[in-house]
CSV table of N, CA and C in Angstrom, one decimal:
chain,number,residue,atom,x,y,z
A,27,MET,N,11.2,-22.6,11.3
A,27,MET,CA,10.1,-22.4,10.3
A,27,MET,C,9.8,-20.8,10.3
A,28,THR,N,9.7,-20.4,9.1
A,28,THR,CA,9.1,-18.8,9.1
A,28,THR,C,7.8,-18.6,8.3
A,29,THR,N,7.2,-17.8,8.6
A,29,THR,CA,5.9,-17.3,7.7
A,29,THR,C,5.8,-15.9,7.4
A,30,PHE,N,5.3,-15.3,6.5
A,30,PHE,CA,5.1,-14.0,6.2
A,30,PHE,C,4.3,-13.5,7.2
A,31,TYR,N,4.9,-12.2,7.7
A,31,TYR,CA,4.2,-11.3,8.6
A,31,TYR,C,3.5,-10.1,8.2
A,32,HIS,N,4.6,-9.3,7.9
A,32,HIS,CA,4.0,-8.0,7.2
A,32,HIS,C,5.1,-7.3,6.3
A,33,PHE,N,4.7,-6.4,5.6
A,33,PHE,CA,5.6,-5.5,4.7
A,33,PHE,C,5.6,-4.0,5.2
A,34,ASN,N,6.4,-3.1,5.0
A,34,ASN,CA,6.6,-1.9,5.6
A,34,ASN,C,6.6,-0.8,4.3
A,35,PHE,N,5.8,0.4,4.3
A,35,PHE,CA,6.1,1.4,3.5
A,35,PHE,C,6.1,2.7,4.5
A,36,ASN,N,7.2,3.5,4.3
A,36,ASN,CA,7.2,4.9,5.0
A,36,ASN,C,6.0,5.7,4.5
A,37,VAL,N,5.3,6.5,5.1
A,37,VAL,CA,4.5,7.6,4.4
A,37,VAL,C,4.6,8.9,5.2
A,38,LEU,N,4.5,9.9,4.2
A,38,LEU,CA,4.6,11.2,4.8
A,38,LEU,C,3.3,11.8,5.5
A,39,ASP,N,2.2,11.2,5.0
A,39,ASP,CA,0.8,11.8,5.5
A,39,ASP,C,-0.1,10.7,5.8
A,40,LEU,N,0.0,10.2,6.9
A,40,LEU,CA,-0.5,8.9,7.5
A,40,LEU,C,-2.0,9.2,7.2
A,41,ASP,N,-2.9,10.1,7.6
A,41,ASP,CA,-4.1,10.0,7.1
A,41,ASP,C,-4.5,10.1,5.9
A,42,LYS,N,-3.6,10.6,4.8
A,42,LYS,CA,-3.9,10.4,3.4
A,42,LYS,C,-3.6,9.1,3.1
A,43,SER,N,-2.8,8.4,3.7
A,43,SER,CA,-2.4,7.2,3.2
A,43,SER,C,-3.5,6.3,3.6
A,44,LEU,N,-3.8,6.2,4.9
A,44,LEU,CA,-5.0,5.5,5.5
A,44,LEU,C,-6.4,5.6,4.7
A,45,LYS,N,-6.5,6.7,4.3
A,45,LYS,CA,-7.9,6.9,3.2
A,45,LYS,C,-7.5,6.3,2.1
A,46,PHE,N,-6.2,6.4,1.4
A,46,PHE,CA,-6.1,5.7,0.1
A,46,PHE,C,-6.2,4.1,0.2
A,47,TYR,N,-5.5,3.7,1.2
A,47,TYR,CA,-5.6,2.3,1.4
A,47,TYR,C,-7.0,1.6,1.6
A,48,LYS,N,-7.7,2.2,2.4
A,48,LYS,CA,-9.3,1.9,2.6
A,48,LYS,C,-9.9,2.1,1.3
A,49,ASP,N,-10.0,3.0,0.7
A,49,ASP,CA,-10.7,3.4,-0.6
A,49,ASP,C,-10.3,2.4,-1.6
A,50,ALA,N,-8.8,2.3,-1.7
A,50,ALA,CA,-8.6,1.6,-3.2
A,50,ALA,C,-8.4,0.1,-2.9
A,51,LEU,N,-8.3,-0.3,-1.6
A,51,LEU,CA,-7.8,-1.8,-1.6
A,51,LEU,C,-8.7,-2.2,-0.4
A,52,GLY,N,-9.4,-1.5,0.4
A,52,GLY,CA,-10.4,-2.3,1.5
A,52,GLY,C,-9.5,-2.5,2.6
A,53,LEU,N,-8.4,-1.9,2.8
A,53,LEU,CA,-7.5,-2.4,3.9
A,53,LEU,C,-7.9,-1.4,5.3
A,54,GLU,N,-7.8,-2.4,6.2
A,54,GLU,CA,-8.3,-1.4,7.7
A,54,GLU,C,-7.2,-1.5,8.6
A,55,PRO,N,-7.3,-0.6,9.4
A,55,PRO,CA,-6.0,-1.0,10.5
A,55,PRO,C,-6.5,-1.9,11.4
A,56,VAL,N,-5.5,-2.9,12.0
A,56,VAL,CA,-5.7,-4.0,12.8
A,56,VAL,C,-4.9,-3.6,14.0
A,57,ARG,N,-3.9,-2.9,14.2
A,57,ARG,CA,-3.2,-2.5,15.3
A,57,ARG,C,-2.4,-1.3,15.2
A,58,GLU,N,-1.9,-0.6,16.3
A,58,GLU,CA,-1.2,0.6,16.0
A,58,GLU,C,-0.4,0.5,17.3
A,59,LYS,N,1.2,1.1,16.9
A,59,LYS,CA,1.9,1.7,17.9
A,59,LYS,C,2.5,3.0,17.8
A,60,THR,N,2.5,3.8,18.8
A,60,THR,CA,2.9,5.3,18.8
A,60,THR,C,4.0,5.3,19.9
A,61,ALA,N,5.2,5.8,19.4
A,61,ALA,CA,6.3,6.1,20.2
A,61,ALA,C,5.9,7.0,21.6
A,62,SER,N,6.6,6.7,22.6
A,62,SER,CA,6.1,7.3,24.0
A,62,SER,C,6.3,8.7,23.8
A,63,ASP,N,7.3,9.3,22.7
A,63,ASP,CA,7.5,10.7,22.6
A,63,ASP,C,6.9,11.3,21.2
A,64,ASP,N,6.0,10.4,20.7
A,64,ASP,CA,5.3,10.7,19.6
A,64,ASP,C,6.1,10.8,18.2
A,65,SER,N,7.3,10.4,18.2
A,65,SER,CA,8.3,10.6,17.0
A,65,SER,C,7.9,9.9,16.0
A,66,PHE,N,7.2,8.8,16.0
A,66,PHE,CA,6.8,7.7,15.2
A,66,PHE,C,5.4,7.2,15.5
A,67,LYS,N,4.6,6.5,14.5
A,67,LYS,CA,3.6,5.8,14.8
A,67,LYS,C,3.6,4.9,13.7
A,68,LEU,N,3.1,3.6,14.1
A,68,LEU,CA,3.1,2.4,13.1
A,68,LEU,C,1.5,2.0,13.2
A,69,VAL,N,1.0,1.9,11.9
A,69,VAL,CA,-0.3,1.5,11.7
A,69,VAL,C,-0.3,0.3,10.8
A,70,PHE,N,-0.8,-1.0,11.2
A,70,PHE,CA,-0.7,-2.2,10.5
A,70,PHE,C,-2.2,-2.5,9.9
A,71,LEU,N,-2.0,-2.5,8.6
A,71,LEU,CA,-3.5,-2.5,7.8
A,71,LEU,C,-3.5,-4.1,7.1
A,72,GLY,N,-4.8,-4.5,7.6
A,72,GLY,CA,-5.2,-5.9,7.2
A,72,GLY,C,-6.3,-5.7,6.2
A,73,ASP,N,-6.5,-7.1,5.4
A,73,ASP,CA,-7.4,-7.4,4.6
A,73,ASP,C,-8.8,-8.0,5.1
A,74,GLY,N,-8.8,-8.3,6.5
A,74,GLY,CA,-9.7,-9.0,7.0
A,74,GLY,C,-9.8,-10.7,6.4
A,75,ILE,N,-8.9,-11.2,5.6
A,75,ILE,CA,-9.2,-12.4,5.3
A,75,ILE,C,-7.8,-13.3,5.5
A,76,THR,N,-6.4,-12.6,5.2
A,76,THR,CA,-5.5,-13.1,5.5
A,76,THR,C,-4.9,-12.6,6.7
A,77,ASP,N,-3.8,-13.1,7.3
A,77,ASP,CA,-2.8,-12.8,8.4
A,77,ASP,C,-1.7,-11.6,8.1
A,78,PHE,N,-1.6,-11.4,6.6
A,78,PHE,CA,-0.5,-10.4,6.3
A,78,PHE,C,-0.8,-9.3,6.6
A,79,ASN,N,0.1,-8.4,6.9
A,79,ASN,CA,-0.5,-7.0,7.1
A,79,ASN,C,0.5,-5.9,6.5
A,80,LEU,N,0.1,-4.8,5.9
A,80,LEU,CA,0.9,-3.8,5.3
A,80,LEU,C,1.2,-2.7,6.4
A,81,GLU,N,2.6,-2.6,6.8
A,81,GLU,CA,2.8,-1.7,8.1
A,81,GLU,C,3.1,-0.4,7.4
A,82,LEU,N,2.5,0.8,8.0
A,82,LEU,CA,2.7,2.0,7.4
A,82,LEU,C,3.4,2.7,8.7
A,83,THR,N,4.5,3.3,8.3
A,83,THR,CA,5.4,3.9,9.4
A,83,THR,C,5.3,5.4,9.0
A,84,TRP,N,4.9,6.4,9.9
A,84,TRP,CA,4.9,7.7,9.8
A,84,TRP,C,6.2,8.3,11.1
A,85,LEU,N,6.8,8.9,10.5
A,85,LEU,CA,8.0,9.7,11.2
A,85,LEU,C,7.7,10.9,11.3
A,86,ARG,N,7.6,11.5,12.5
A,86,ARG,CA,7.1,13.0,12.9
A,86,ARG,C,7.9,14.0,12.2
A,87,ASP,N,9.2,13.8,12.1
A,87,ASP,CA,10.2,14.8,11.6
A,87,ASP,C,10.7,14.8,10.2
A,88,ARG,N,9.9,13.8,9.7
A,88,ARG,CA,10.3,13.4,8.2
A,88,ARG,C,9.5,14.5,7.4
A,89,LYS,N,10.1,15.6,6.6
A,89,LYS,CA,9.4,16.4,5.8
A,89,LYS,C,9.5,16.1,4.2
A,90,GLU,N,10.7,15.6,3.8
A,90,GLU,CA,11.0,15.3,2.2
A,90,GLU,C,10.4,13.8,1.9
A,91,PRO,N,10.0,13.8,0.8
A,91,PRO,CA,9.5,12.7,0.2
A,91,PRO,C,10.7,11.7,0.2
A,92,TYR,N,10.3,10.4,0.5
A,92,TYR,CA,11.2,9.1,0.5
A,92,TYR,C,11.9,8.9,-1.2
A,93,ASN,N,13.1,8.6,-1.2
A,93,ASN,CA,13.4,8.2,-2.3
A,93,ASN,C,13.3,6.8,-2.5
A,94,LEU,N,12.3,6.6,-3.6
A,94,LEU,CA,12.0,5.2,-3.9
A,94,LEU,C,12.8,4.5,-4.9
A,95,GLY,N,14.2,5.0,-5.4
A,95,GLY,CA,14.9,4.7,-6.3
A,95,GLY,C,14.3,4.5,-7.8
A,96,GLU,N,14.4,3.4,-8.4
A,96,GLU,CA,13.6,3.1,-9.5
A,96,GLU,C,12.3,2.4,-9.4
A,97,CYS,N,11.7,2.4,-8.2
A,97,CYS,CA,10.6,1.8,-7.8
A,97,CYS,C,10.6,0.4,-8.4
A,98,GLU,N,11.7,-0.5,-8.3
A,98,GLU,CA,11.6,-1.7,-9.1
A,98,GLU,C,11.2,-2.7,-7.9
A,99,PHE,N,10.3,-2.4,-7.1
A,99,PHE,CA,9.7,-3.2,-6.0
A,99,PHE,C,8.3,-3.0,-6.0
A,100,HIS,N,7.5,-4.0,-5.6
A,100,HIS,CA,6.0,-3.5,-5.1
A,100,HIS,C,5.4,-4.6,-4.4
A,101,LEU,N,4.3,-4.3,-4.0
A,101,LEU,CA,3.4,-5.2,-3.2
A,101,LEU,C,2.3,-5.5,-4.1
A,102,ALA,N,1.6,-6.9,-4.2
A,102,ALA,CA,1.0,-7.3,-5.2
A,102,ALA,C,-0.5,-7.9,-4.3
A,103,PHE,N,-1.6,-7.3,-5.0
A,103,PHE,CA,-2.8,-8.0,-4.7
A,103,PHE,C,-3.4,-8.7,-5.7
A,104,LYS,N,-4.2,-9.7,-5.3
A,104,LYS,CA,-5.1,-10.6,-6.4
A,104,LYS,C,-6.6,-10.3,-6.0
A,105,THR,N,-7.2,-10.2,-7.0
A,105,THR,CA,-8.7,-10.1,-6.9
A,105,THR,C,-9.6,-11.0,-7.8
A,106,ASP,N,-10.7,-11.3,-7.4
A,106,ASP,CA,-11.5,-12.0,-8.3
A,106,ASP,C,-12.6,-11.2,-8.7
A,107,GLU,N,-12.6,-9.8,-8.6
A,107,GLU,CA,-13.4,-8.8,-9.1
A,107,GLU,C,-12.3,-7.8,-9.9
A,108,PHE,N,-11.7,-8.2,-10.8
A,108,PHE,CA,-10.5,-7.6,-11.7
A,108,PHE,C,-11.2,-6.5,-12.3
A,109,ASP,N,-12.0,-6.6,-13.1
A,109,ASP,CA,-12.5,-5.5,-13.9
A,109,ASP,C,-13.3,-4.4,-13.3
A,110,ALA,N,-14.1,-4.8,-12.1
A,110,ALA,CA,-14.8,-3.8,-11.4
A,110,ALA,C,-13.6,-3.0,-10.4
A,111,LEU,N,-12.6,-3.5,-10.0
A,111,LEU,CA,-11.5,-2.8,-9.5
A,111,LEU,C,-10.8,-2.0,-10.3
A,112,HIS,N,-10.5,-2.8,-11.4
A,112,HIS,CA,-9.6,-1.9,-12.5
A,112,HIS,C,-10.5,-0.4,-12.8
A,113,GLN,N,-11.8,-0.5,-12.9
A,113,GLN,CA,-12.7,0.6,-13.1
A,113,GLN,C,-12.6,1.5,-12.0
A,114,LYS,N,-12.7,1.0,-10.9
A,114,LYS,CA,-12.5,1.9,-9.6
A,114,LYS,C,-11.4,2.6,-9.6
A,115,HIS,N,-10.3,1.8,-9.9
A,115,HIS,CA,-8.9,2.5,-9.8
A,115,HIS,C,-8.7,3.5,-11.0
A,116,LYS,N,-9.2,3.3,-12.2
A,116,LYS,CA,-9.3,4.2,-13.1
A,116,LYS,C,-10.0,5.5,-12.8
A,117,ASP,N,-11.2,5.3,-12.2
A,117,ASP,CA,-12.0,6.7,-11.8
A,117,ASP,C,-11.2,7.4,-10.7
A,118,MET,N,-10.4,6.5,-10.0
A,118,MET,CA,-9.6,7.4,-8.9
A,118,MET,C,-8.3,8.1,-9.5
A,119,GLY,N,-8.1,7.7,-10.5
A,119,GLY,CA,-6.8,8.3,-11.4
A,119,GLY,C,-5.6,7.8,-10.9
A,120,ILE,N,-5.5,6.5,-10.1
A,120,ILE,CA,-4.3,6.1,-9.5
A,120,ILE,C,-3.6,5.0,-10.3
A,121,ILE,N,-4.1,4.6,-11.5
A,121,ILE,CA,-3.3,3.6,-12.2
A,121,ILE,C,-2.2,4.2,-12.9
A,122,CYS,N,-0.8,3.5,-12.5
A,122,CYS,CA,0.3,4.4,-13.1
A,122,CYS,C,0.9,3.4,-14.4
A,123,PHE,N,0.6,2.4,-14.3
A,123,PHE,CA,1.0,1.4,-15.4
A,123,PHE,C,0.1,0.1,-15.7
A,124,GLU,N,-0.1,-0.1,-17.1
A,124,GLU,CA,-0.9,-1.2,-17.3
A,124,GLU,C,0.1,-2.1,-18.3
A,125,ASN,N,-0.2,-3.4,-18.2
A,125,ASN,CA,0.5,-4.5,-18.9
A,125,ASN,C,-0.5,-5.4,-19.3
A,126,GLU,N,-1.1,-4.8,-20.4
A,126,GLU,CA,-2.6,-5.6,-21.1
A,126,GLU,C,-1.9,-6.9,-21.6
A,127,LYS,N,-1.0,-7.5,-22.0
A,127,LYS,CA,-0.3,-8.6,-22.4
A,127,LYS,C,-0.5,-9.7,-21.1
A,128,MET,N,-0.1,-9.2,-20.0
A,128,MET,CA,0.1,-10.0,-18.9
A,128,MET,C,-1.3,-9.9,-18.1
A,129,GLY,N,-2.4,-9.2,-18.4
A,129,GLY,CA,-3.3,-8.9,-17.7
A,129,GLY,C,-3.3,-8.2,-16.5
A,130,ILE,N,-2.5,-7.5,-16.2
A,130,ILE,CA,-2.2,-6.8,-14.7
A,130,ILE,C,-2.1,-5.3,-14.9
A,131,TYR,N,-2.2,-4.7,-13.9
A,131,TYR,CA,-1.9,-3.4,-13.9
A,131,TYR,C,-1.2,-2.9,-12.4
A,132,PHE,N,-0.7,-1.5,-12.4
A,132,PHE,CA,-0.4,-1.1,-11.2
A,132,PHE,C,-1.0,0.1,-10.6
A,133,ILE,N,-1.3,0.3,-9.5
A,133,ILE,CA,-1.7,1.6,-8.9
A,133,ILE,C,-0.6,2.2,-8.3
A,134,SER,N,-0.6,3.5,-8.0
A,134,SER,CA,0.5,4.2,-6.9
A,134,SER,C,-0.2,5.0,-5.9
A,135,ASP,N,0.2,4.6,-4.7
A,135,ASP,CA,-0.1,5.3,-3.5
A,135,ASP,C,0.3,6.9,-3.4
A,136,PRO,N,0.0,7.5,-2.3
A,136,PRO,CA,0.2,8.8,-2.4
A,136,PRO,C,1.8,9.1,-2.3
A,137,ASP,N,2.6,8.1,-1.6
A,137,ASP,CA,4.0,8.2,-1.6
A,137,ASP,C,4.9,7.7,-2.9
A,138,GLY,N,4.1,7.2,-3.7
A,138,GLY,CA,4.5,6.6,-5.1
A,138,GLY,C,5.1,5.2,-5.1
A,139,TYR,N,4.7,4.6,-4.1
A,139,TYR,CA,4.8,2.8,-3.9
A,139,TYR,C,3.6,2.6,-4.8
A,140,TRP,N,4.5,1.5,-5.6
A,140,TRP,CA,3.6,0.8,-6.7
A,140,TRP,C,2.9,-0.4,-6.1
A,141,ILE,N,1.5,-0.7,-6.5
A,141,ILE,CA,1.0,-1.9,-6.0
A,141,ILE,C,0.4,-2.5,-7.2
A,142,GLU,N,0.7,-3.6,-7.4
A,142,GLU,CA,0.3,-4.6,-8.6
A,142,GLU,C,-1.0,-5.1,-8.4
A,143,ILE,N,-1.9,-5.3,-9.4
A,143,ILE,CA,-3.5,-5.7,-9.3
A,143,ILE,C,-3.4,-6.9,-10.0
A,144,VAL,N,-3.7,-8.1,-9.7
A,144,VAL,CA,-3.6,-9.2,-10.6
A,144,VAL,C,-4.9,-10.1,-10.5
A,145,PRO,N,-5.3,-10.5,-11.6
A,145,PRO,CA,-6.9,-11.2,-11.5
A,145,PRO,C,-6.6,-12.8,-10.8
A,146,ALA,N,-7.4,-13.3,-10.0
A,146,ALA,CA,-7.3,-14.5,-9.1
A,146,ALA,C,-7.2,-15.5,-10.3
A,147,ASN,N,-7.7,-15.4,-11.3
A,147,ASN,CA,-7.5,-16.7,-12.2
A,147,ASN,C,-6.3,-16.7,-12.8
């Protein structure tokens, strides 16, 4: 048997990404791992409710943005405070796509990863 454990995003600026995920989604670091030669750092973020984590991978020698292709993948969050969160994300200027017919929208993180926001109902 298997269970979901974590999903990874590679990031260029770890501090900027940590601030984004805390401010936009309330995610906090739950564990970290740094290479003995400091060539990479992994920070696992949690929501404080589920066991699922978002792993942020920072590579010291990476300087160019990651190629995300056509961004046909995404991470999704559901919320029971959809309207308030939508307004917060609008105020932050991070909404990159809205599908009003489906009642969902997407935000984009500092590296261009898309995150879907879905109402709990």
